[in-house]
Amino acid sequence: MLKSVLVSTVWNLWTIPICLAAVYSNFTDLPSKHYDFVIVGGGTAGNVLANRLTENPEHSVLVLEAGGTNIDAFQLDVPFFAGLIKFQYDWNFTTTVQAGLNNHSIFMLRGFVLGGSSSVNGMFYTRGSADDYNRFASVTKDDGWSWDALQPYIAKNEKWEPPADRHNTTDPMVFEAVDELGGIFHFNEDYNSGKPLGFGWLQSTITSEGRRSSSATSYLAPEFISRDNLDVLLHARVSRVLPSPKSSSSKYAFRTVEFAQDLHGPLLSVSASKEVILSAGVIGSPHILLNSGIGDTRELSSVGIKSLVDLPSVGKNLTDQPATVQEFLVNSTTTNDDILRNATLLNEVYTEFNETGMGPLVATGGSQIAFFRVNQNLTDMFGDPAAGKDTPHVELFTGNGAFGAPPPTGHFFQLGAALVSPASRGSVTLNSTNPFDPPLIDPAYLTSPFDIAAMREALRIIYRYISAPVWDGYILSPFGALENITASPRRTAMSAKDADYGVVDPDLRVKGLRD
Ligand SMILES: Cc1cc2nc3c(=O)[nH]c(=O)nc-3n(C[C@H](O)[C@H](O)[C@H](O)COP(=O)(O)OP(=O)(O)OC[C@H]3O[C@@H](n4cnc5c(N)ncnc54)[C@H](O)[C@@H]3O)c2cc1C
Ligand SMILES: *[C@@H]1O[C@H](CO)[C@@H](O)[C@H](O)[C@H]1NC(C)=O
Ligand SMILES: *[C@@H]1O[C@H](CO)[C@@H](O)[C@H](O)[C@H]1NC(C)=O
Ligand SMILES: *[C@@H]1O[C@H](CO)[C@@H](O)[C@H](O)[C@H]1NC(C)=O
Ligand SMILES: *[C@@H]1O[C@H](CO)[C@@H](O)[C@H](O)[C@H]1NC(C)=O
Ligand SMILES: *[C@@H]1O[C@H](CO)[C@@H](O)[C@H](O)[C@H]1NC(C)=O
Ligand SMILES: *[C@@H]1O[C@H](CO)[C@@H](O)[C@H](O)[C@H]1NC(C)=O
Ligand SMILES: *[C@@H]1O[C@H](CO)[C@@H](O)[C@H](O)[C@H]1NC(C)=O
Ligand SMILES: *[C@@H]1O[C@H](CO)[C@@H](O)[C@H](O)[C@H]1NC(C)=O
Ligand SMILES: *[C@@H]1O[C@H](CO)[C@@H](O)[C@H](O)[C@H]1NC(C)=O
Ligand SMILES: *[C@@H]1O[C@H](CO)[C@@H](O)[C@H](O)[C@H]1NC(C)=O
Ligand SMILES: *[C@@H]1O[C@H](CO)[C@@H](O)[C@H](O)[C@H]1NC(C)=O
């Protein structure tokens, strides 16, 4: 126990921009309107693709990103600020009224900046179980998605570094409690090994210099962004992909991308000779497809959109992982709470961070993560939405302080819980024919009986955990009501080539279109 050090993964390390020659903010400055590949969305996935495709000097690539630059945005750079909501870099989406949340609508955070959600997220590096990937392989009938087949790519994506700084206030107690309790509370040296169950040290996408590593800081680092064959256009909000004439084929090809820099200004366009790649995220990608007439024909025509390709799964099966946090009042003064309510202290630790790359701001404030399965009586009763017996239903994460907005006084220990294998399924649909209007986002949180029971069980796990003797005299009492459910959605859109549902095939090509 406790022999492992806290480690973090970074993809690459660049903090100072050297050259931004290929990042444009104005369409008129763009050197070309025709590229081999046009990537829609310079987010987590988009920038990886931009990087890999431009390894081949024969390929010209344009990335269209709706948001602005990540450079010089200290809120994005400082790991500790990850938990603060930064509307300037967000899409400002809210969900539809959620029956499972007492008819409330909640924010659905999504990054609106180069790097996408990887520029604003919590930087938890969590991979999913081997079962999860093997289920992708079996659902899509493509073994390339299996855990074993993906290992070379996982290895290519990772670069391990020790953490910039270590904080030790609650760390020893967190693992002492695990030892004391036993059973489902056991140490797991590496929860990214394919077998996540147990309690482990959090792995984060933070550099050894204590900076956020996003797809923008890594895959668009100076040595890559300076490639002659890579251009990025910021403030480019894509509305639709446009079809070429059907010609001899019975299917449409989509090679033109329509966008605007000023939502009330002219529509602009660029074209791709090889492929248009949609990587606008779990909300943006289905939104663009639906705007383009690719979706459920009946639903599109009821909104007033002419359907070009009847693909009923677009925007369906939206799967999100609801999460909540519980705070506990503690008998301590060495938590992180004061940093967010004492400007003098914040200035001190920021100066330390800026000058030395050390101090409390180099981490997110919690150093452990844990994964559990719910009691078998629940899976017996409702069925098991998880991909296999090594696959968790519940994720727990620790915080040495109340994050986001700590109450005016007091010191806290925080335990967050997320449902990582939820059964509820929601949707993204159009609300109007204006492609720049937000879509209707319905994650259908806690609408399945399994999810409701599993969330209750997650809270039981939290209370069992804090009952460990080591917390006596430290954790004094639960504090306040549970915070609002927050979430980060995913979508299962992939199906086998011959399946009668799904949006993309195992090669991630949209079904029903000409290649
Ligand atoms: C606040 C928050 C915390 C999170 N914490 C974690 C965490 O700790 N660990 C973890 O593993 N996951 C976390 N996630 C989830 C994770 O970050 C996302 O699953 C992942 O980044 C999604 O990648 P993506 O490429 O699909 O989309 P994104 O990274 O969101 O990229 C989509 C990009 O497309 C752009 N775009 C969208 N629409 C358009 C359009 N019409 N025109 C042009 N551009 C467009 C967006 O601006 C964005 O840059 C978190 C997410 C959020 C929001
Ligand atoms: C883009 O450049 C053109 C020509 O220089 C200018 O007229 C226009 O205002 C610029 N647009 C923006 C959004 O800055
Ligand atoms: C979200 O709101 C903030 C202001 O609160 C704004 O700066 C930002 O541009 C908005 N995002 C979008 C996508 O409009
Ligand atoms: C939620 O709204 C529905 C439909 O309007 C209503 O029937 C239901 O009673 C509401 N539930 C709560 C908890 O308010
Ligand atoms: C953390 O560890 C260091 C070095 O062992 C020690 O000096 C410091 O007092 C510890 N801090 C806390 C809050 O336990
Ligand atoms: C949702 O996914 C399931 C498989 O998990 C599939 O059977 C169903 O057809 C999908 N629904 C839609 C509308 O695509
Ligand atoms: C705020 O932090 C400073 C610097 O650490 C400290 O001197 C001061 O006492 C703190 N103020 C309060 C109200 O705790
Ligand atoms: C951070 O450090 C840089 C130089 O190292 C300096 O220019 C900048 O002003 C500092 N920022 C703050 C907010 O102190
Ligand atoms: C499942 O089992 C647990 C513990 O054994 C018990 O507390 C819980 O009430 C049971 N739940 C149901 C739905 O039977
Ligand atoms: C959907 O459109 C209606 C009518 O225009 C509007 O009142 C509502 O706010 C829109 N919903 C969203 C989520 O934008
Ligand atoms: C707080 O901790 C101190 C020792 O660290 C202990 O003496 C005291 O009893 C604790 N207070 C409570 C309310 O448990
Ligand atoms: C929680 O949700 C309620 C109801 O939607 C809202 O009034 C409140 O501001 C939310 N609190 C936070 C911290 O987001």
mmCIF file of C-alpha atoms in Angstrom, residues 35 65-66 112 115 134 238 271 285 290 315 400 438 482 514:
data_model
loop_
_atom_site.group_PDB
_atom_site.id
_atom_site.type_symbol
_atom_site.label_atom_id
_atom_site.label_comp_id
_atom_site.label_asym_id
_atom_site.label_seq_id
_atom_site.Cartn_x
_atom_site.Cartn_y
_atom_site.Cartn_z
ATOM 1 C CA TYR A 35 -7.860 21.032 -48.794
ATOM 2 C CA GLU A 65 -12.915 25.596 -34.840
ATOM 3 C CA ALA A 66 -15.883 27.585 -33.559
ATOM 4 C CA PHE A 112 -15.687 26.274 -26.926
ATOM 5 C CA GLY A 115 -8.584 21.966 -27.727
ATOM 6 C CA ASN A 134 -14.143 -5.697 -26.340
ATOM 7 C CA VAL A 238 -19.911 25.240 -39.032
ATOM 8 C CA SER A 271 -14.074 22.002 -49.725
ATOM 9 C CA SER A 285 -21.460 16.451 -34.639
ATOM 10 C CA LEU A 290 -29.176 17.042 -38.623
ATOM 11 C CA GLY A 315 -28.618 12.139 -32.285
ATOM 12 C CA ASN A 400 -9.090 17.882 -0.326
ATOM 13 C CA PRO A 438 -28.738 25.401 -29.985
ATOM 14 C CA LEU A 482 -25.897 16.884 -2.502
ATOM 15 C CA ARG A 514 -20.906 7.828 -50.852
#
